[in-house]
PDB file of C-alpha atoms in Angstrom:
ATOM      1  CA  UNK A  79     -77.841 155.715-106.806  1.00 53.00           C
ATOM      2  CA  UNK A  80     -79.159 152.438-105.455  1.00 61.00           C
ATOM      3  CA  UNK A  81     -76.748 149.547-105.022  1.00 69.00           C
ATOM      4  CA  UNK A  82     -77.508 146.229-106.720  1.00 68.00           C
ATOM      5  CA  UNK A  83     -78.393 144.699-103.352  1.00 70.00           C
ATOM      6  CA  UNK A  84     -80.763 147.587-102.632  1.00 72.00           C
ATOM      7  CA  UNK A  85     -82.487 147.151-105.999  1.00 76.00           C
ATOM      8  CA  UNK A  86     -82.828 143.435-105.310  1.00 77.00           C
ATOM      9  CA  UNK A  87     -84.523 144.133-102.000  1.00 76.00           C
ATOM     10  CA  UNK A  88     -86.909 146.659-103.523  1.00 78.00           C
ATOM     11  CA  UNK A  89     -87.771 144.242-106.343  1.00 82.00           C
ATOM     12  CA  UNK A  90     -88.348 141.306-103.998  1.00 82.00           C
ATOM     13  CA  UNK A  91     -90.430 143.350-101.563  1.00 81.00           C
ATOM     14  CA  UNK A  92     -92.574 144.800-104.362  1.00 85.00           C
ATOM     15  CA  UNK A  93     -93.026 141.365-105.942  1.00 88.00           C
ATOM     16  CA  UNK A  94     -94.062 139.690-102.685  1.00 86.00           C
ATOM     17  CA  UNK A  95     -96.649 142.399-102.049  1.00 86.00           C
ATOM     18  CA  UNK A  96     -97.874 142.017-105.629  1.00 92.00           C
ATOM     19  CA  UNK A  97     -98.219 138.248-105.149  1.00 93.00           C
ATOM     20  CA  UNK A  98     -99.945 138.441-101.761  1.00 88.00           C
ATOM     21  CA  UNK A  99    -102.547 141.045-102.672  1.00 90.00           C
ATOM     22  CA  UNK A 100    -102.908 140.007-106.313  1.00 93.00           C
ATOM     23  CA  UNK A 101    -103.582 136.356-105.505  1.00 94.00           C
ATOM     24  CA  UNK A 102    -106.564 137.250-103.341  1.00 92.00           C
ATOM     25  CA  UNK A 103    -108.121 139.375-106.083  1.00 94.00           C
ATOM     26  CA  UNK A 104    -107.387 136.772-108.767  1.00 94.00           C
ATOM     27  CA  UNK A 105    -109.164 134.057-106.774  1.00 94.00           C
ATOM     28  CA  UNK A 106    -112.125 136.197-105.713  1.00 93.00           C
ATOM     29  CA  UNK A 107    -112.504 137.909-109.086  1.00 92.00           C
ATOM     30  CA  UNK A 108    -112.470 134.564-110.867  1.00 93.00           C
ATOM     31  CA  UNK A 109    -115.365 133.102-108.868  1.00 93.00           C
ATOM     32  CA  UNK A 110    -117.986 133.796-111.596  1.00 93.00           C
ATOM     33  CA  UNK A 111    -115.785 132.038-114.158  1.00 92.00           C
ATOM     34  CA  UNK A 112    -115.182 129.039-111.895  1.00 93.00           C
ATOM     35  CA  UNK A 113    -118.922 128.906-111.168  1.00 93.00           C
ATOM     36  CA  UNK A 114    -119.641 128.498-114.865  1.00 90.00           C
ATOM     37  CA  UNK A 115    -116.811 125.991-115.326  1.00 90.00           C
ATOM     38  CA  UNK A 116    -117.977 123.762-112.465  1.00 90.00           C
ATOM     39  CA  UNK A 117    -121.645 124.192-113.485  1.00 90.00           C
ATOM     40  CA  UNK A 118    -122.642 125.270-110.004  1.00 90.00           C
ATOM     41  CA  UNK A 119    -124.167 128.332-108.342  1.00 93.00           C
ATOM     42  CA  UNK A 120    -122.313 131.523-107.452  1.00 94.00           C
ATOM     43  CA  UNK A 121    -123.422 131.309-103.811  1.00 94.00           C
ATOM     44  CA  UNK A 122    -122.209 127.736-103.405  1.00 94.00           C
ATOM     45  CA  UNK A 123    -118.826 128.317-105.052  1.00 94.00           C
ATOM     46  CA  UNK A 124    -118.296 131.532-103.089  1.00 94.00           C
ATOM     47  CA  UNK A 125    -119.138 129.826 -99.799  1.00 95.00           C
ATOM     48  CA  UNK A 126    -116.875 126.863-100.503  1.00 94.00           C
ATOM     49  CA  UNK A 127    -113.939 129.065-101.523  1.00 94.00           C
ATOM     50  CA  UNK A 128    -114.277 131.411 -98.534  1.00 93.00           C
ATOM     51  CA  UNK A 129    -114.627 128.546 -96.037  1.00 95.00           C
ATOM     52  CA  UNK A 130    -111.693 126.718 -97.595  1.00 94.00           C
ATOM     53  CA  UNK A 131    -109.489 129.807 -97.389  1.00 93.00           C
ATOM     54  CA  UNK A 132    -110.353 130.386 -93.722  1.00 93.00           C
ATOM     55  CA  UNK A 133    -109.940 126.767 -92.614  1.00 95.00           C
ATOM     56  CA  UNK A 134    -106.771 126.145 -94.642  1.00 94.00           C
ATOM     57  CA  UNK A 135    -105.318 129.433 -93.399  1.00 90.00           C
ATOM     58  CA  UNK A 136    -105.883 128.434 -89.767  1.00 90.00           C
ATOM     59  CA  UNK A 137    -104.357 125.002 -90.343  1.00 92.00           C
ATOM     60  CA  UNK A 138    -101.435 126.627 -92.144  1.00 88.00           C
ATOM     61  CA  UNK A 139    -100.682 128.821 -89.131  1.00 84.00           C
ATOM     62  CA  UNK A 140    -100.731 125.783 -86.828  1.00 87.00           C
ATOM     63  CA  UNK A 141     -98.376 123.905 -89.155  1.00 87.00           C
ATOM     64  CA  UNK A 142     -96.043 126.893 -89.428  1.00 82.00           C
ATOM     65  CA  UNK A 143     -95.826 127.097 -85.628  1.00 80.00           C
ATOM     66  CA  UNK A 144     -94.575 123.525 -85.611  1.00 82.00           C
ATOM     67  CA  UNK A 145     -92.189 123.896 -88.552  1.00 83.00           C
ATOM     68  CA  UNK A 146     -90.589 127.125 -87.317  1.00 78.00           C
ATOM     69  CA  UNK A 147     -89.918 125.508 -83.945  1.00 80.00           C
ATOM     70  CA  UNK A 148     -88.351 122.484 -85.627  1.00 83.00           C
ATOM     71  CA  UNK A 149     -86.384 123.887 -88.565  1.00 80.00           C
ATOM     72  CA  UNK A 150     -86.213 127.629 -87.912  1.00 76.00           C
ATOM     73  CA  UNK A 151     -87.733 130.721 -89.451  1.00 74.00           C
ATOM     74  CA  UNK A 152     -85.064 131.086 -92.133  1.00 74.00           C
ATOM     75  CA  UNK A 153     -85.758 127.651 -93.629  1.00 76.00           C
ATOM     76  CA  UNK A 154     -89.521 128.200 -93.568  1.00 78.00           C
ATOM     77  CA  UNK A 155     -89.552 131.733 -94.963  1.00 76.00           C
ATOM     78  CA  UNK A 156     -87.113 130.949 -97.771  1.00 76.00           C
ATOM     79  CA  UNK A 157     -89.085 127.957 -99.023  1.00 82.00           C
ATOM     80  CA  UNK A 158     -92.707 128.961 -98.395  1.00 84.00           C
ATOM     81  CA  UNK A 159     -92.942 130.525-101.838  1.00 88.00           C
ATOM     82  CA  UNK A 160     -92.162 127.121-103.407  1.00 91.00           C
ATOM     83  CA  UNK A 161     -95.168 125.565-101.646  1.00 92.00           C
ATOM     84  CA  UNK A 162     -97.272 128.489-102.854  1.00 93.00           C
ATOM     85  CA  UNK A 163     -96.109 127.830-106.426  1.00 95.00           C
ATOM     86  CA  UNK A 164     -97.227 124.191-106.210  1.00 95.00           C
ATOM     87  CA  UNK A 165    -100.705 125.272-105.167  1.00 95.00           C
ATOM     88  CA  UNK A 166    -100.859 127.883-107.913  1.00 96.00           C
ATOM     89  CA  UNK A 167     -99.771 125.303-110.484  1.00 96.00           C
ATOM     90  CA  UNK A 168    -102.623 122.979-109.509  1.00 96.00           C
ATOM     91  CA  UNK A 169    -105.111 125.839-109.763  1.00 96.00           C
ATOM     92  CA  UNK A 170    -103.736 127.021-113.106  1.00 95.00           C
ATOM     93  CA  UNK A 171    -103.957 123.511-114.579  1.00 95.00           C
ATOM     94  CA  UNK A 172    -107.294 122.637-112.934  1.00 93.00           C
ATOM     95  CA  UNK A 173    -109.175 119.859-114.711  1.00 91.00           C
ATOM     96  CA  UNK A 174    -111.749 119.110-112.010  1.00 91.00           C
ATOM     97  CA  UNK A 175    -113.082 120.314-108.668  1.00 90.00           C
ATOM     98  CA  UNK A 176    -110.700 118.175-106.621  1.00 93.00           C
ATOM     99  CA  UNK A 177    -107.631 119.567-108.366  1.00 94.00           C
ATOM    100  CA  UNK A 178    -108.808 123.135-107.835  1.00 95.00           C
ATOM    101  CA  UNK A 179    -109.624 122.566-104.168  1.00 95.00           C
ATOM    102  CA  UNK A 180    -106.268 120.932-103.406  1.00 96.00           C
ATOM    103  CA  UNK A 181    -104.484 123.868-105.010  1.00 96.00           C
ATOM    104  CA  UNK A 182    -106.660 126.342-103.097  1.00 95.00           C
ATOM    105  CA  UNK A 183    -105.960 124.567 -99.795  1.00 96.00           C
ATOM    106  CA  UNK A 184    -102.201 124.697-100.399  1.00 95.00           C
ATOM    107  CA  UNK A 185    -102.207 128.365-101.395  1.00 94.00           C
ATOM    108  CA  UNK A 186    -104.536 129.347 -98.547  1.00 92.00           C
ATOM    109  CA  UNK A 187    -102.426 127.455 -96.036  1.00 91.00           C
ATOM    110  CA  UNK A 188     -99.264 129.296 -97.019  1.00 88.00           C
ATOM    111  CA  UNK A 189    -100.625 132.792 -97.637  1.00 85.00           C
ATOM    112  CA  UNK A 190    -101.499 133.973 -94.083  1.00 79.00           C
ATOM    113  CA  UNK A 191     -97.923 133.702 -92.806  1.00 72.00           C
ATOM    114  CA  UNK A 192     -96.461 134.768 -96.153  1.00 71.00           C
ATOM    115  CA  UNK A 193     -98.710 137.839 -96.026  1.00 73.00           C
ATOM    116  CA  UNK A 194     -98.001 138.617 -92.370  1.00 69.00           C
ATOM    117  CA  UNK A 195     -94.252 138.127 -92.628  1.00 68.00           C
ATOM    118  CA  UNK A 196     -93.699 140.178 -95.764  1.00 68.00           C
ATOM    119  CA  UNK A 197     -96.041 143.048 -94.884  1.00 69.00           C
ATOM    120  CA  UNK A 198     -94.513 143.524 -91.446  1.00 68.00           C
ATOM    121  CA  UNK A 199     -90.954 143.321 -92.766  1.00 68.00           C
ATOM    122  CA  UNK A 200     -91.755 145.936 -95.394  1.00 68.00           C
ATOM    123  CA  UNK A 201     -93.177 148.333 -92.825  1.00 68.00           C
ATOM    124  CA  UNK A 202     -89.780 148.540 -91.097  1.00 68.00           C
ATOM    125  CA  UNK A 203     -87.936 150.400 -93.916  1.00 65.00           C
ATOM    126  CA  UNK A 204     -91.092 152.271 -94.979  1.00 64.00           C
ATOM    127  CA  UNK A 205     -91.171 154.033 -91.612  1.00 68.00           C
ATOM    128  CA  UNK A 206     -87.877 155.673 -92.594  1.00 69.00           C
ATOM    129  CA  UNK A 207     -89.602 157.420 -95.503  1.00 64.00           C
ATOM    130  CA  UNK A 208     -87.997 158.372 -98.816  1.00 64.00           C
ATOM    131  CA  UNK A 209     -87.770 155.815-101.597  1.00 65.00           C
ATOM    132  CA  UNK A 210     -88.529 153.053 -99.086  1.00 65.00           C
ATOM    133  CA  UNK A 211     -92.245 153.623 -99.702  1.00 72.00           C
ATOM    134  CA  UNK A 212     -91.705 151.805-103.005  1.00 72.00           C
ATOM    135  CA  UNK A 213     -91.622 148.594-100.978  1.00 72.00           C
ATOM    136  CA  UNK A 214     -95.397 148.803-100.551  1.00 80.00           C
ATOM    137  CA  UNK A 215     -96.176 149.616-104.191  1.00 82.00           C
ATOM    138  CA  UNK A 216     -96.750 145.968-105.047  1.00 85.00           C
ATOM    139  CA  UNK A 217     -99.616 145.696-102.562  1.00 86.00           C
ATOM    140  CA  UNK A 218    -101.571 148.192-104.653  1.00 89.00           C
ATOM    141  CA  UNK A 219    -100.297 147.136-108.078  1.00 92.00           C
ATOM    142  CA  UNK A 220    -101.240 143.450-107.720  1.00 92.00           C
ATOM    143  CA  UNK A 221    -104.973 143.973-107.103  1.00 93.00           C
ATOM    144  CA  UNK A 222    -105.160 146.719-109.740  1.00 95.00           C
ATOM    145  CA  UNK A 223    -103.612 144.538-112.454  1.00 95.00           C
ATOM    146  CA  UNK A 224    -105.757 141.505-111.594  1.00 95.00           C
ATOM    147  CA  UNK A 225    -108.973 143.529-111.386  1.00 95.00           C
ATOM    148  CA  UNK A 226    -108.329 145.199-114.751  1.00 96.00           C
ATOM    149  CA  UNK A 227    -107.406 141.928-116.469  1.00 96.00           C
ATOM    150  CA  UNK A 228    -110.405 139.997-115.126  1.00 95.00           C
ATOM    151  CA  UNK A 229    -112.808 142.881-115.691  1.00 93.00           C
ATOM    152  CA  UNK A 230    -111.755 143.591-119.261  1.00 94.00           C
ATOM    153  CA  UNK A 231    -111.011 140.054-120.482  1.00 94.00           C
ATOM    154  CA  UNK A 232    -113.642 137.971-118.682  1.00 90.00           C
ATOM    155  CA  UNK A 233    -115.336 137.213-122.003  1.00 92.00           C
ATOM    156  CA  UNK A 234    -112.436 134.895-122.798  1.00 92.00           C
ATOM    157  CA  UNK A 235    -113.454 132.591-119.982  1.00 90.00           C
ATOM    158  CA  UNK A 236    -111.343 130.545-117.625  1.00 91.00           C
ATOM    159  CA  UNK A 237    -108.127 131.140-119.572  1.00 94.00           C
ATOM    160  CA  UNK A 238    -107.930 134.551-117.867  1.00 95.00           C
ATOM    161  CA  UNK A 239    -107.549 133.368-114.238  1.00 94.00           C
ATOM    162  CA  UNK A 240    -105.362 130.499-115.440  1.00 95.00           C
ATOM    163  CA  UNK A 241    -102.943 132.989-117.017  1.00 96.00           C
ATOM    164  CA  UNK A 242    -103.006 135.130-113.883  1.00 96.00           C
ATOM    165  CA  UNK A 243    -102.166 132.103-111.745  1.00 96.00           C
ATOM    166  CA  UNK A 244     -99.384 131.153-114.164  1.00 96.00           C
ATOM    167  CA  UNK A 245     -97.798 134.598-114.033  1.00 96.00           C
ATOM    168  CA  UNK A 246     -97.820 134.411-110.220  1.00 96.00           C
ATOM    169  CA  UNK A 247     -95.844 131.170-110.503  1.00 96.00           C
ATOM    170  CA  UNK A 248     -93.221 132.793-112.734  1.00 96.00           C
ATOM    171  CA  UNK A 249     -92.965 135.810-110.454  1.00 94.00           C
ATOM    172  CA  UNK A 250     -92.836 133.547-107.399  1.00 92.00           C
ATOM    173  CA  UNK A 251     -89.876 131.630-108.819  1.00 94.00           C
ATOM    174  CA  UNK A 252     -88.035 134.903-109.432  1.00 92.00           C
ATOM    175  CA  UNK A 253     -88.755 135.978-105.840  1.00 88.00           C
ATOM    176  CA  UNK A 254     -87.454 132.671-104.502  1.00 88.00           C
ATOM    177  CA  UNK A 255     -84.182 132.952-106.421  1.00 86.00           C
ATOM    178  CA  UNK A 256     -83.628 136.609-105.541  1.00 84.00           C
ATOM    179  CA  UNK A 257     -84.572 136.133-101.905  1.00 78.00           C
ATOM    180  CA  UNK A 258     -81.856 133.511-101.529  1.00 75.00           C
ATOM    181  CA  UNK A 259     -79.320 136.077-102.795  1.00 72.00           C
ATOM    182  CA  UNK A 260     -80.331 138.617-100.164  1.00 67.00           C
ATOM    183  CA  UNK A 261     -79.109 136.371 -97.309  1.00 59.00           C
ATOM    184  CA  UNK A 262     -81.754 137.369 -94.781  1.00 60.00           C
ATOM    185  CA  UNK A 263     -81.337 135.833 -91.322  1.00 56.00           C
ATOM    186  CA  UNK A 264     -85.007 136.397 -90.357  1.00 57.00           C
ATOM    187  CA  UNK A 265     -84.006 137.251 -86.795  1.00 56.00           C
ATOM    188  CA  UNK A 266     -87.090 139.475 -86.605  1.00 52.00           C
ATOM    189  CA  UNK A 267     -89.495 136.634 -87.423  1.00 55.00           C
ATOM    190  CA  UNK A 268     -92.757 136.722 -85.417  1.00 54.00           C
ATOM    191  CA  UNK A 269     -92.020 134.710 -82.278  1.00 56.00           C
ATOM    192  CA  UNK A 270     -95.729 134.155 -81.591  1.00 52.00           C
ATOM    193  CA  UNK A 271     -95.596 131.490 -84.290  1.00 53.00           C
ATOM    194  CA  UNK A 272     -93.510 129.259 -82.052  1.00 50.00           C
ATOM    195  CA  UNK A 273     -95.517 126.399 -80.588  1.00 47.00           C
ATOM    196  CA  UNK A 274     -94.272 127.052 -77.054  1.00 48.00           C
ATOM    197  CA  UNK A 275     -92.901 130.276 -75.658  1.00 46.00           C
ATOM    198  CA  UNK A 276     -90.568 128.316 -73.373  1.00 48.00           C
ATOM    199  CA  UNK A 277     -88.879 126.845 -76.432  1.00 47.00           C
ATOM    200  CA  UNK A 278     -87.958 130.246 -77.861  1.00 44.00           C
ATOM    201  CA  UNK A 279     -84.361 130.189 -76.656  1.00 49.00           C
ATOM    202  CA  UNK A 280     -83.762 126.689 -77.995  1.00 49.00           C
ATOM    203  CA  UNK A 281     -85.614 127.234 -81.244  1.00 46.00           C
ATOM    204  CA  UNK A 282     -83.627 127.545 -84.496  1.00 45.00           C
ATOM    205  CA  UNK A 283     -85.845 130.561 -85.186  1.00 43.00           C
ATOM    206  CA  UNK A 284     -84.621 132.475 -82.163  1.00 45.00           C
ATOM    207  CA  UNK A 285     -81.961 135.138 -82.745  1.00 43.00           C
ATOM    208  CA  UNK A 286     -78.611 134.676 -81.083  1.00 46.00           C
ATOM    209  CA  UNK A 287     -76.956 137.275 -78.875  1.00 44.00           C
ATOM    210  CA  UNK A 288     -75.409 139.022 -81.853  1.00 45.00           C
ATOM    211  CA  UNK A 289     -78.863 139.432 -83.422  1.00 44.00           C
ATOM    212  CA  UNK A 290     -78.404 136.758 -86.098  1.00 49.00           C
ATOM    213  CA  UNK A 291     -80.524 133.697 -86.605  1.00 48.00           C
ATOM    214  CA  UNK A 292     -79.019 130.443 -85.330  1.00 48.00           C
ATOM    215  CA  UNK A 293     -79.361 128.974 -88.785  1.00 45.00           C
TER     216      UNK A 293
END
């Protein structure tokens, strides 16, 4: 039987994978609906969204390098989901192009590191085999659910992606609460995110001699 802590970890890992992969499909799959809403062309909206995701993602990585060096990996990785939720909220409640773009920039800025961190952490237990493979189930489930919902309910218009974004917010809040209970020290955080390699030893993100994070 799984312990309560073990079930928490499985649930959080599955949910983070669901959020990471599902968000991408929800945004991409909703492009035709946003094109109609903004009275623009599919090519223009697609180009703007893709460019925004790439640029915001790059800027997000640069910002994360700075924040991890200053406040530590634990503080960043425990609160990044809250920033994601703010971006999702703006996209779910979009009333104009500016509101949608601000939300997209926020989400895109957070997602690269959120994706990288969670996927790599989940690969560690998965390599052991057994029930640990459940950790990766969310990465498949998220896109499947979003694709089915958008494909089968697209006739209802923009309410479909709005609901998808809203359910990511609810799930994200649950992940945030549960992740705090797990008490991760994030000692295995990717050190390449640090702004300067020479600062690794003095960084709050660096693990101490006993393997725990200095935070």
